[in-house]
Every structure is written in C-alpha cells, then in structure tokens.
mmCIF file of C-alpha atoms in Angstrom:
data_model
loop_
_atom_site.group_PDB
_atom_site.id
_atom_site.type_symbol
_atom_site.label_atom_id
_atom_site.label_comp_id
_atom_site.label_asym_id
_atom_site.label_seq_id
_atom_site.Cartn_x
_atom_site.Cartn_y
_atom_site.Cartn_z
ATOM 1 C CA UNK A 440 -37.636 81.198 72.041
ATOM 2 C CA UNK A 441 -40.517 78.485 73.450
ATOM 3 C CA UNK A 442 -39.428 75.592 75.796
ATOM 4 C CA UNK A 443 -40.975 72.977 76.560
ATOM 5 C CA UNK A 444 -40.767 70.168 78.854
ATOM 6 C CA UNK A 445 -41.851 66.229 78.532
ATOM 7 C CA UNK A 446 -41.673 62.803 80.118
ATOM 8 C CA UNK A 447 -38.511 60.616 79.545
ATOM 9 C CA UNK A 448 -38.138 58.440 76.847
ATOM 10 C CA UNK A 449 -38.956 54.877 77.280
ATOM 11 C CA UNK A 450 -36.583 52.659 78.158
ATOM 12 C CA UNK A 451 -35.002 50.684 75.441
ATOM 13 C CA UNK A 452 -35.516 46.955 75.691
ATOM 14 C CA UNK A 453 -32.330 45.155 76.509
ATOM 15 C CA UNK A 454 -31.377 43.505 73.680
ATOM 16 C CA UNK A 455 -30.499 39.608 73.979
ATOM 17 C CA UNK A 456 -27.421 38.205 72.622
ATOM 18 C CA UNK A 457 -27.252 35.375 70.307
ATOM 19 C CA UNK A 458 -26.479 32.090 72.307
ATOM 20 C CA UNK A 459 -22.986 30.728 71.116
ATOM 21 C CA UNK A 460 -22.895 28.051 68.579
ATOM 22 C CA UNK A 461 -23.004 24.379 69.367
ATOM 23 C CA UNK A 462 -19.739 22.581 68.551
ATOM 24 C CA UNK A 463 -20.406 19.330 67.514
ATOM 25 C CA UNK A 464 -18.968 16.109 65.502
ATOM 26 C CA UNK A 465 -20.737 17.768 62.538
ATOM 27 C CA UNK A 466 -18.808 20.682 63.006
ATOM 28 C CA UNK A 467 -15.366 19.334 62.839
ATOM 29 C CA UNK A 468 -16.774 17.400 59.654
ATOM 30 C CA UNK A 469 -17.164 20.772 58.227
ATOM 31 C CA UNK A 470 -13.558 21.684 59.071
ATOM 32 C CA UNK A 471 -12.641 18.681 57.232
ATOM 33 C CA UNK A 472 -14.804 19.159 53.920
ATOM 34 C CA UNK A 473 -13.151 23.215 54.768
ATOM 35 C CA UNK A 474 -9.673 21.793 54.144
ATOM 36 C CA UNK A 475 -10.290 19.340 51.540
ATOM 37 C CA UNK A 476 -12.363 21.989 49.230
ATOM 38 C CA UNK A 477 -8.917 24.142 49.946
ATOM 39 C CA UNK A 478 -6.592 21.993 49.107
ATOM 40 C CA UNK A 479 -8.371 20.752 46.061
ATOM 41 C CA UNK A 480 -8.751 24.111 44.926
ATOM 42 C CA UNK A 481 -5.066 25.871 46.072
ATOM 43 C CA UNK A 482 -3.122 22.675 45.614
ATOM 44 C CA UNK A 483 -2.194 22.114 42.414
ATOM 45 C CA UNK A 484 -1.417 26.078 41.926
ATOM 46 C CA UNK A 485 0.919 25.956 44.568
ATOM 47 C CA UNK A 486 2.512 22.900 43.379
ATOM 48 C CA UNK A 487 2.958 22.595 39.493
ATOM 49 C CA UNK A 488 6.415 23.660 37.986
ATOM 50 C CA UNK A 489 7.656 23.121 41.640
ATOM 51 C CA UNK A 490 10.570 20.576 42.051
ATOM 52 C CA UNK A 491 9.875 18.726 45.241
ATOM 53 C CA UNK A 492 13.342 17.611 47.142
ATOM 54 C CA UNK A 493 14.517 14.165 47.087
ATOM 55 C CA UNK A 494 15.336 12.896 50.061
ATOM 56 C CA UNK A 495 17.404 9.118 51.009
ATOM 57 C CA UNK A 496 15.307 6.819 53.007
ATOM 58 C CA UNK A 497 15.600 7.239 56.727
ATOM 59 C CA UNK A 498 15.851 3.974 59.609
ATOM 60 C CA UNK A 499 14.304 6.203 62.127
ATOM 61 C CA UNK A 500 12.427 9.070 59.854
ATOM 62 C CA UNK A 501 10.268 11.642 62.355
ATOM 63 C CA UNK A 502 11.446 15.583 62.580
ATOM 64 C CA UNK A 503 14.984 14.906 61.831
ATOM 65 C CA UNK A 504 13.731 14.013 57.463
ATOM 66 C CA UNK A 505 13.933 17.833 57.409
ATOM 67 C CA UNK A 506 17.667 17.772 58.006
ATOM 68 C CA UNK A 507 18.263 14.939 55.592
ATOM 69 C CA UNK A 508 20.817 15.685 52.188
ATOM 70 C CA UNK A 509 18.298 16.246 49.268
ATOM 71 C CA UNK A 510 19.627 13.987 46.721
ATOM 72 C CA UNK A 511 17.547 14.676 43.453
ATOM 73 C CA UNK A 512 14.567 17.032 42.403
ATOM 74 C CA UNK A 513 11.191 15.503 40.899
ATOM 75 C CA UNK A 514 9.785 18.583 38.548
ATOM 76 C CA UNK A 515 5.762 18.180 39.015
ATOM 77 C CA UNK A 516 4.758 19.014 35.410
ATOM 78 C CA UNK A 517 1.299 17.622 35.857
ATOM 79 C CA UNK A 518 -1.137 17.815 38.961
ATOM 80 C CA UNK A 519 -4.546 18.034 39.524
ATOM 81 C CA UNK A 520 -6.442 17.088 43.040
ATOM 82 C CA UNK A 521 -10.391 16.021 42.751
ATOM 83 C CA UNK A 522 -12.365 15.505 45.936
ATOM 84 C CA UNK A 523 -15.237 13.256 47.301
ATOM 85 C CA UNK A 524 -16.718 14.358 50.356
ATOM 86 C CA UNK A 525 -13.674 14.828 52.672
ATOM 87 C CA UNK A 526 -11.781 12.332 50.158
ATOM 88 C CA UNK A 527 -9.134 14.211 48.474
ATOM 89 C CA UNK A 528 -7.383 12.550 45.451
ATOM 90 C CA UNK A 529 -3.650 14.244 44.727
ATOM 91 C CA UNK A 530 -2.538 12.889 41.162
ATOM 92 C CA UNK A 531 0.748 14.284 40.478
ATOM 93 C CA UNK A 532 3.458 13.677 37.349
ATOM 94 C CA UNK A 533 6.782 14.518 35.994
ATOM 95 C CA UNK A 534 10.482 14.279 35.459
ATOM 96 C CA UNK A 535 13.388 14.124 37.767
ATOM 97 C CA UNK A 536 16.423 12.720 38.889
ATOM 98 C CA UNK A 537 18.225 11.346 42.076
ATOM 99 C CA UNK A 538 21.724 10.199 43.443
ATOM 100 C CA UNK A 539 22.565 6.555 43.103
ATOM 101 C CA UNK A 540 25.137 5.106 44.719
ATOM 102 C CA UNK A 541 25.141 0.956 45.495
ATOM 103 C CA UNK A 542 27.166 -2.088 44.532
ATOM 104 C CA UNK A 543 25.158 -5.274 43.027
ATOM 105 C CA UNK A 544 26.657 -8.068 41.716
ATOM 106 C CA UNK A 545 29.988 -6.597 41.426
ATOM 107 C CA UNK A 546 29.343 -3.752 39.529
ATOM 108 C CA UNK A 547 28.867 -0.489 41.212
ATOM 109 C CA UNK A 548 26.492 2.064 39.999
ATOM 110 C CA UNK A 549 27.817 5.584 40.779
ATOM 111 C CA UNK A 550 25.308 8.550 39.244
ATOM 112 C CA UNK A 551 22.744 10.398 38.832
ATOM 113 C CA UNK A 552 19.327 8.160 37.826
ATOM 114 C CA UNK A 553 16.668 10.307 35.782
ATOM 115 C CA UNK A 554 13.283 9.238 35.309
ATOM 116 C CA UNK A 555 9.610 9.694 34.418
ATOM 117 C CA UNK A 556 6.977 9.096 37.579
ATOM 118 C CA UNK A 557 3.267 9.458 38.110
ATOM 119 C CA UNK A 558 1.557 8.717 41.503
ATOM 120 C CA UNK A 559 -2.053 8.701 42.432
ATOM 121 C CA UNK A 560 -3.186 9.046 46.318
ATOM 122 C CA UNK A 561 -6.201 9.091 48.247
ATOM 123 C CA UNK A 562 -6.408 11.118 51.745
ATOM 124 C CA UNK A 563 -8.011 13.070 54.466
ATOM 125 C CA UNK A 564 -7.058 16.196 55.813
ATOM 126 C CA UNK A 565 -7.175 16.964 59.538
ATOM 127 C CA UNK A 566 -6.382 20.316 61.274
ATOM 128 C CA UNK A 567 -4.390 21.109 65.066
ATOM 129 C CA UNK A 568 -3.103 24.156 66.714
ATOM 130 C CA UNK A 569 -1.095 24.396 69.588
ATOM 131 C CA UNK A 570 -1.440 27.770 71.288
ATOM 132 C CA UNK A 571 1.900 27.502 73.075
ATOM 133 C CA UNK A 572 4.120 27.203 70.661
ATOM 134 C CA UNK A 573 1.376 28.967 68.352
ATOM 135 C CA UNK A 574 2.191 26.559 65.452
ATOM 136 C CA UNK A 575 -0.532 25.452 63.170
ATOM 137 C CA UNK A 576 -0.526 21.776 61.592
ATOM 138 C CA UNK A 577 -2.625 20.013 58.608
ATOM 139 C CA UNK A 578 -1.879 16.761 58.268
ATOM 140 C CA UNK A 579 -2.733 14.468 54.672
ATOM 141 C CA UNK A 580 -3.252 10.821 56.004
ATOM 142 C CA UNK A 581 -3.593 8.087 53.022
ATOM 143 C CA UNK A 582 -6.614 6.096 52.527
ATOM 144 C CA UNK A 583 -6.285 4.880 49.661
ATOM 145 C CA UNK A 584 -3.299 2.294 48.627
ATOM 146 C CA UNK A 585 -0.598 4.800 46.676
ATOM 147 C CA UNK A 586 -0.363 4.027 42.984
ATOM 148 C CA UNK A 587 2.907 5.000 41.409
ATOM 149 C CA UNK A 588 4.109 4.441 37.637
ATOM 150 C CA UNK A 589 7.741 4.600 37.009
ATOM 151 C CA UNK A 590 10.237 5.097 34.690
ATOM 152 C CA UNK A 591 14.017 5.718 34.424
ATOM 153 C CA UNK A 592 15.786 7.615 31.354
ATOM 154 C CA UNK A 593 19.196 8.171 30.117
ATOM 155 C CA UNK A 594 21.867 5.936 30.133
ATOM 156 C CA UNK A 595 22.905 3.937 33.222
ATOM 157 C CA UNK A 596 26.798 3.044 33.686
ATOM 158 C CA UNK A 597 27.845 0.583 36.294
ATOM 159 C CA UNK A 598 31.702 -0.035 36.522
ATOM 160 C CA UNK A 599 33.541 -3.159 37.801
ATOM 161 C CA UNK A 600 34.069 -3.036 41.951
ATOM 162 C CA UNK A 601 36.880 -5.139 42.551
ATOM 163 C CA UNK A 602 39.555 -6.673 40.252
ATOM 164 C CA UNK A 603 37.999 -9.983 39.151
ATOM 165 C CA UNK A 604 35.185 -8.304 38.012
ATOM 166 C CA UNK A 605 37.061 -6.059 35.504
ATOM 167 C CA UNK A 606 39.307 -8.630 34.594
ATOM 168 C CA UNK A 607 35.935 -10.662 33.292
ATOM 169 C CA UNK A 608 35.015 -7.332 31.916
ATOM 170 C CA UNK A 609 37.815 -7.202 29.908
ATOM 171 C CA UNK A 610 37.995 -10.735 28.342
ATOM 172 C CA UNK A 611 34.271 -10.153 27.409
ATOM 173 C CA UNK A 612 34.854 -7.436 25.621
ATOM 174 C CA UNK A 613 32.350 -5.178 27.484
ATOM 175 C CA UNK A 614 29.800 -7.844 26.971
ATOM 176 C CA UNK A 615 29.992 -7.472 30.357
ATOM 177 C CA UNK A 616 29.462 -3.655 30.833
ATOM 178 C CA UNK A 617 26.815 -4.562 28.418
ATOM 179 C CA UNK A 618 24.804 -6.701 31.043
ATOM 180 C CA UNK A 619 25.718 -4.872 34.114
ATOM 181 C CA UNK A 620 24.585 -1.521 32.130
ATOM 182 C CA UNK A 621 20.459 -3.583 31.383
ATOM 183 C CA UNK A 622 20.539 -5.283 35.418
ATOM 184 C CA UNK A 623 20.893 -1.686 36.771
ATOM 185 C CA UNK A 624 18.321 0.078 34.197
ATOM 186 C CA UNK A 625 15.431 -3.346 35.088
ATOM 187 C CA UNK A 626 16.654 -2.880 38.569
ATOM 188 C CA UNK A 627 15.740 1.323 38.398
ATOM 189 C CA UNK A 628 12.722 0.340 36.856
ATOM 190 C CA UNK A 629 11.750 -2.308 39.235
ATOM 191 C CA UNK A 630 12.294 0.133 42.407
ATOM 192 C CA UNK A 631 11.418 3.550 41.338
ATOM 193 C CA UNK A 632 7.334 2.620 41.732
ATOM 194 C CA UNK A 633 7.130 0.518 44.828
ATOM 195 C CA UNK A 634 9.922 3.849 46.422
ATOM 196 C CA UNK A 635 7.485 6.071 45.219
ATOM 197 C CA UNK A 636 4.310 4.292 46.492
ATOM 198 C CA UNK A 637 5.952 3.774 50.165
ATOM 199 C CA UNK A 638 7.370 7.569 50.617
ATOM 200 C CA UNK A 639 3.192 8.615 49.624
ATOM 201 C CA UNK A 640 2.015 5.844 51.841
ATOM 202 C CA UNK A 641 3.296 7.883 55.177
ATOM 203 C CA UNK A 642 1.379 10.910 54.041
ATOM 204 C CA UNK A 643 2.638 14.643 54.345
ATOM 205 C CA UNK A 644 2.304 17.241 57.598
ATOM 206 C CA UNK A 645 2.243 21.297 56.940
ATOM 207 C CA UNK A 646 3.357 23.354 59.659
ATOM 208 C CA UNK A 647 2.747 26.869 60.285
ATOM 209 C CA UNK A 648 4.362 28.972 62.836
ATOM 210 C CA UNK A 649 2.541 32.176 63.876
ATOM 211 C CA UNK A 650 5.413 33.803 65.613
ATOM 212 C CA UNK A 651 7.942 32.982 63.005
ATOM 213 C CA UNK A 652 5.791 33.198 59.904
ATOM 214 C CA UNK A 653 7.615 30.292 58.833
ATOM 215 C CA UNK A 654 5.332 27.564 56.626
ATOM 216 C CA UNK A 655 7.157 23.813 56.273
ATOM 217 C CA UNK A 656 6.149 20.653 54.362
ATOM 218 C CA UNK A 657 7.228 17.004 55.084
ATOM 219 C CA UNK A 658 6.573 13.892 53.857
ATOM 220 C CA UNK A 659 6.075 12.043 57.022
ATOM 221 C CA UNK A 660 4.034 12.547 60.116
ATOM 222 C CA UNK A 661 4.603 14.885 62.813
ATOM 223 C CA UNK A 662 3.270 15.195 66.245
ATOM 224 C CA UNK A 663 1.064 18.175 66.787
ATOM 225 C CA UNK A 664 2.368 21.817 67.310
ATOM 226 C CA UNK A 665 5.987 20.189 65.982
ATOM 227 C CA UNK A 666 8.085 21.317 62.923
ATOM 228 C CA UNK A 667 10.647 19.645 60.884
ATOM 229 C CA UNK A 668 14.071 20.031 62.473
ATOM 230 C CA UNK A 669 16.190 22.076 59.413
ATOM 231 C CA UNK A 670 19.520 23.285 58.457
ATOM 232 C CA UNK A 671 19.673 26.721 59.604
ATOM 233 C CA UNK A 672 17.444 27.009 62.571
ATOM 234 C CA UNK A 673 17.069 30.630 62.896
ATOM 235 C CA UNK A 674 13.564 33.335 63.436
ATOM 236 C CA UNK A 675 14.031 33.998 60.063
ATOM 237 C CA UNK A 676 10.997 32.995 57.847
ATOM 238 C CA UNK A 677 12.831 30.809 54.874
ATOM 239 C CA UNK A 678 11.061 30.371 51.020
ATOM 240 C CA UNK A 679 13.485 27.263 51.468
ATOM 241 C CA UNK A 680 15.648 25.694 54.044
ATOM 242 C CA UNK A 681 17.675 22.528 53.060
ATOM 243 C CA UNK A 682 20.765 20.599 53.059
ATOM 244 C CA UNK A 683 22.056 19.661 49.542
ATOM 245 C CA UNK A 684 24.129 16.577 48.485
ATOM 246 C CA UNK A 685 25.678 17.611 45.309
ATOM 247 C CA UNK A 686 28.766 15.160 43.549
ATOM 248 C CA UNK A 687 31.298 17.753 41.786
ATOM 249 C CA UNK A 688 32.818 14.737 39.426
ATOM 250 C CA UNK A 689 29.039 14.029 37.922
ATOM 251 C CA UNK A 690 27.432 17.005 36.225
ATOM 252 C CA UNK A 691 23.251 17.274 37.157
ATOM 253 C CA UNK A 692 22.520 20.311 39.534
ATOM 254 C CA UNK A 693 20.758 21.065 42.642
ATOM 255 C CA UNK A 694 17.449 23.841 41.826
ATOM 256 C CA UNK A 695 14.795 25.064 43.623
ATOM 257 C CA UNK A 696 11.945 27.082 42.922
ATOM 258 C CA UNK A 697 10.345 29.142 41.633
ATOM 259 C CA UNK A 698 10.074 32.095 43.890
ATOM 260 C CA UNK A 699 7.323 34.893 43.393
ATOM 261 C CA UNK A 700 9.088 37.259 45.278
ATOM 262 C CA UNK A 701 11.354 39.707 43.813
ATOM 263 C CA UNK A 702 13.772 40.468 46.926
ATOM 264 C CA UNK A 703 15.644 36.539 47.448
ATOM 265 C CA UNK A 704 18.503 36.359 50.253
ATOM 266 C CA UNK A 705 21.127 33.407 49.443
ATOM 267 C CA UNK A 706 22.800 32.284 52.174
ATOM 268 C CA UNK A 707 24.830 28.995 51.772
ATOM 269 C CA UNK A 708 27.620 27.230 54.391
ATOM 270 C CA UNK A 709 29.260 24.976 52.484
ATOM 271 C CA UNK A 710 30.062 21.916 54.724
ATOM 272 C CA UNK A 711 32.378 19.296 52.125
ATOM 273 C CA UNK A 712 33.800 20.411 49.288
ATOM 274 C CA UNK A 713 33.927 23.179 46.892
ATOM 275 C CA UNK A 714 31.402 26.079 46.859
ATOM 276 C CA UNK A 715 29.126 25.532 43.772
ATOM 277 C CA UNK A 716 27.704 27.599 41.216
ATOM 278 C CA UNK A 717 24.549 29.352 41.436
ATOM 279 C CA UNK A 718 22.515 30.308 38.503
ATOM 280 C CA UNK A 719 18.999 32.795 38.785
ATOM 281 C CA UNK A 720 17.089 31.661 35.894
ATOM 282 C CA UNK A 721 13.760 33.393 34.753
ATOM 283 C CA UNK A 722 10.497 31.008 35.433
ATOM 284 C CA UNK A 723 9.719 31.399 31.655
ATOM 285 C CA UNK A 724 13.181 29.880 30.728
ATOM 286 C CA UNK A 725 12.443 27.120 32.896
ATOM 287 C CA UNK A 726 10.425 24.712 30.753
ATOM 288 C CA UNK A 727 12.829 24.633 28.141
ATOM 289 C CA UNK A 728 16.100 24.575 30.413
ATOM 290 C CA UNK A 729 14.788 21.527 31.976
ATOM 291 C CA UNK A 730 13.175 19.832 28.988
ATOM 292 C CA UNK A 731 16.229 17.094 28.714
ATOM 293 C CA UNK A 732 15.387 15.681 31.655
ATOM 294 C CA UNK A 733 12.342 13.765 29.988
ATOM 295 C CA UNK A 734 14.878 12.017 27.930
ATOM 296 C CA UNK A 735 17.531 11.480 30.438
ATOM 297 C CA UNK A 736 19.775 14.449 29.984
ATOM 298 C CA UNK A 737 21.398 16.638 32.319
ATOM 299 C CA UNK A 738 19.625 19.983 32.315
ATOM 300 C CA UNK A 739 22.491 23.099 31.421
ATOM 301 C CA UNK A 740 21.156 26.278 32.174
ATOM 302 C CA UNK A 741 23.209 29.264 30.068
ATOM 303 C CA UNK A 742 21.396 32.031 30.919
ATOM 304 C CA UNK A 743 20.598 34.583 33.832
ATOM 305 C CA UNK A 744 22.674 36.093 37.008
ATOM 306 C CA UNK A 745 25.507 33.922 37.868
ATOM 307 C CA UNK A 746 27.653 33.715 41.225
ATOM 308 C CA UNK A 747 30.429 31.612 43.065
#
C-alpha cells in the first residue's frame, strides 16, 4: 500500500450571483401582451357551447350582480378572440332566451323572449393580486365602443292589462292582439342590441381565490382582491353558484353547463315555489336538444338521468 501526501486544493472561486431583474414599465407591458396572448388563445375553448347567465339590470350593480336571479341563458355557438398588441378583440354569437315581464301601452307582455345576438368588443387585460386575502383578479376593460346585432324569435303574446283594453280587444276582433303582438316583437328588436352593447360596455372581472380554489366571472368591475357576493357562500370550490328565476306557468328551462368533470354535487334550496326538474343531458345531445331555440322554440330535453 503507497501513501502519499500533497498540498490542498485551490480554493474555488466564489461564484457571483446573477443581479435580480429590473422591473420596469416594459415589464408590466409584457404581463399585459402575457394575458392577452392567453386569453386569445384559451378563450374561446373555454367559452363555446357554454350558456352564459342572464342577469336583470341592476340600479346599484358592484359585488352584489353575483347574487342577482339569472333570468335567461345566451348559448355562445360562435366565438373567436384575435389580438393586436395588448388589444384583444372577443367576437361572440348565438341563441338564447330571457324573462320578460313589463306593461306598455296597455298590453302586458308576460314570457319568455328568444333571440339571435352577436357582439363584437375591443379590450385590455390587466392583472392584481392581493396577498391577504390571496385572491387573484384579471380584469377586461373596453376600448373599443361594443357592437351588438340583435334579433328576437318565436312568437311574442302580449295580453290586455286592465278592462278597457280587452274590451277594445274584443270589438276589434284581435286586430288588436294583432298590433300589440308586432309593438312588442319591434320593441324586442329595438332593445335587445343597445342591452347587449351596454352590459359589454362595463367589461368583465375574473377572480381567483388561492385558499378556496374557487374561480368567478362577472360582468362588471370589481375592486381588487374582491369576489362576487353569491348564493351559497361556503369554502367549497363551486363549477357554478347561482340564483335561478324560473316561472312554473311558462315552459323554457334553466341549464347550465357543460361540466368536464365526471363526479357533479347538486345542491339546490328552493326559496318560492315548487322544486323543479332536473335533467343530466350528455354534451353530444346538446346541439340538437337546443337547436329550437334558433327559431324561437322552447328547447325539451327527453333524454338522460332525471330527478325531483
């Protein structure tokens, strides 16, 4: 066995760390082109086949929307997002329907209004988080003036609101009806664009909570590191969390969807009224279960797992 003996090895030269990188206004210009890139490319695959509530219009609006009946559904058949630099341009399309319920000329109009819509808007995306409450919000601000095309479907059927009204009904012999029937159909098409053009000119905040692992969308806009106020307020992360309006005398129902996952809790308190229906339908069957609604026509799902 030989040993041998030698000097130390050299030291090692200390290694210098990288300096940190300089945060600048180019930098959060780069989170900006980050989001609108994302959203351009996730958007539309998130959203098509969707149906997006329906909401009234609120006087005060703010994190209470959230809480607000959903009154209709607007199924986004077509969507496609393009960007611009940090421009991103949503254009989305489809069928849908919503509650009516107003008194014009002495005629009320009592149903459910469906209709064809398009709108086209122009936006920015901007990025917060708020490390105490560990929420994470993206907000879509407008830029561009909404444009929204409109149509209604179906058949509209005002009835007389007070005696005199039916009385004149009568003697016309629905000449009347007639009338009343065209005013509310002009009037639908009249309102359904400029509606649609004002609830896109407020924009849309998501919210992400860390803790919860609860994601929210609303079309309005919040204050940072704040979520929309909803129905039932609990830790558990919802796939949806609403209050429904539903009118048991009009047939047109209340859906929602579709889910990818496989393992779907339904939990309902039913606040007025009789508990509904509820109908699982497969995602494939969904296209041609809702096809009337182009044309007006309530949608009547036959198939899949029923329950009271």
């Amino acid at each position: 066995m030989l040993l041998s003996c030698g000097a130390p090895p050299p030291p090692r030269p200390q290694q210098e760390l990288p300096p940190p990188p300089v945060e600048s206004a180019a930098t959060h210009a780069d989170v900006t082109r980050f989001l609108a890139d994302l959203v351009a490319d996730r958007f539309c695959d998130r959203l098509q086949d969707t149906f997006v509530p329906l909401r009234d219009e609120a006087p005060t609006g703010g994190v209470g929307d959230g809480n607000r009946p959903v009154t209709g559904r607007w199924w986004i058949t077509q969507c496609y997002a393009s960007r611009m630099g940090s421009l991103v341009t949503l254009h989305l399309g489809g069928s849908g329907w919503k509650w009516v319920d107003r008194t014009q000329s002495g005629f009320r109009l009592k149903q459910y209004v469906y209709f064809q819509a398009s709108v086209c808007v122009g936006g920015t995306f901007a990025f917060a988080y708020e490390p105490t409450s560990q929420i994470a919000t993206v907000w879509f601000t407008p830029r561009l003036r909404p444009h929204a095309d409109g149509r209604p479907r179906g058949v509209f059927s005002p009835k007389p609101d007070n005696f005199l009204t039916g009385a004149f009904s009568l003697l016309s012999l629905g000449l009347l009806d007639d009338h009343a029937s065209d005013v509310a159909r002009e009037g639908a098409k009249t309102e359904l664009a400029p509606k649609l053009e004002a609830a896109m000119s407020r924009g849309f905040t998501l919210t992400y909570s860390l803790r919860t692992r609860q994601a929210d969308v609303l079309l309005r806009q919040l204050p940072r590191g704040t979520t929309p106020a909803r129905p039932f307020g609990t830790e558990t992360p919802w796939l949806l969390n609403e209050r429904w309006f539903l009118d048991g005398d009009i047939p047109a129902p209340q859906v929602a969807g579709p889910f990818a996952s496989h393992d779907v809790l339904l939990d309902v308190r039913v606040e007025e009224g009789h508990a509904p229906t509820f109908r699982v339908v497969c995602r494939r069957d969904a296209s041609r279960v809702f096809a009337p609604i182009s044309q007006g026509v309530p949608p009547s799902p036959r198939q899949g797992l029923t329950t009271p």
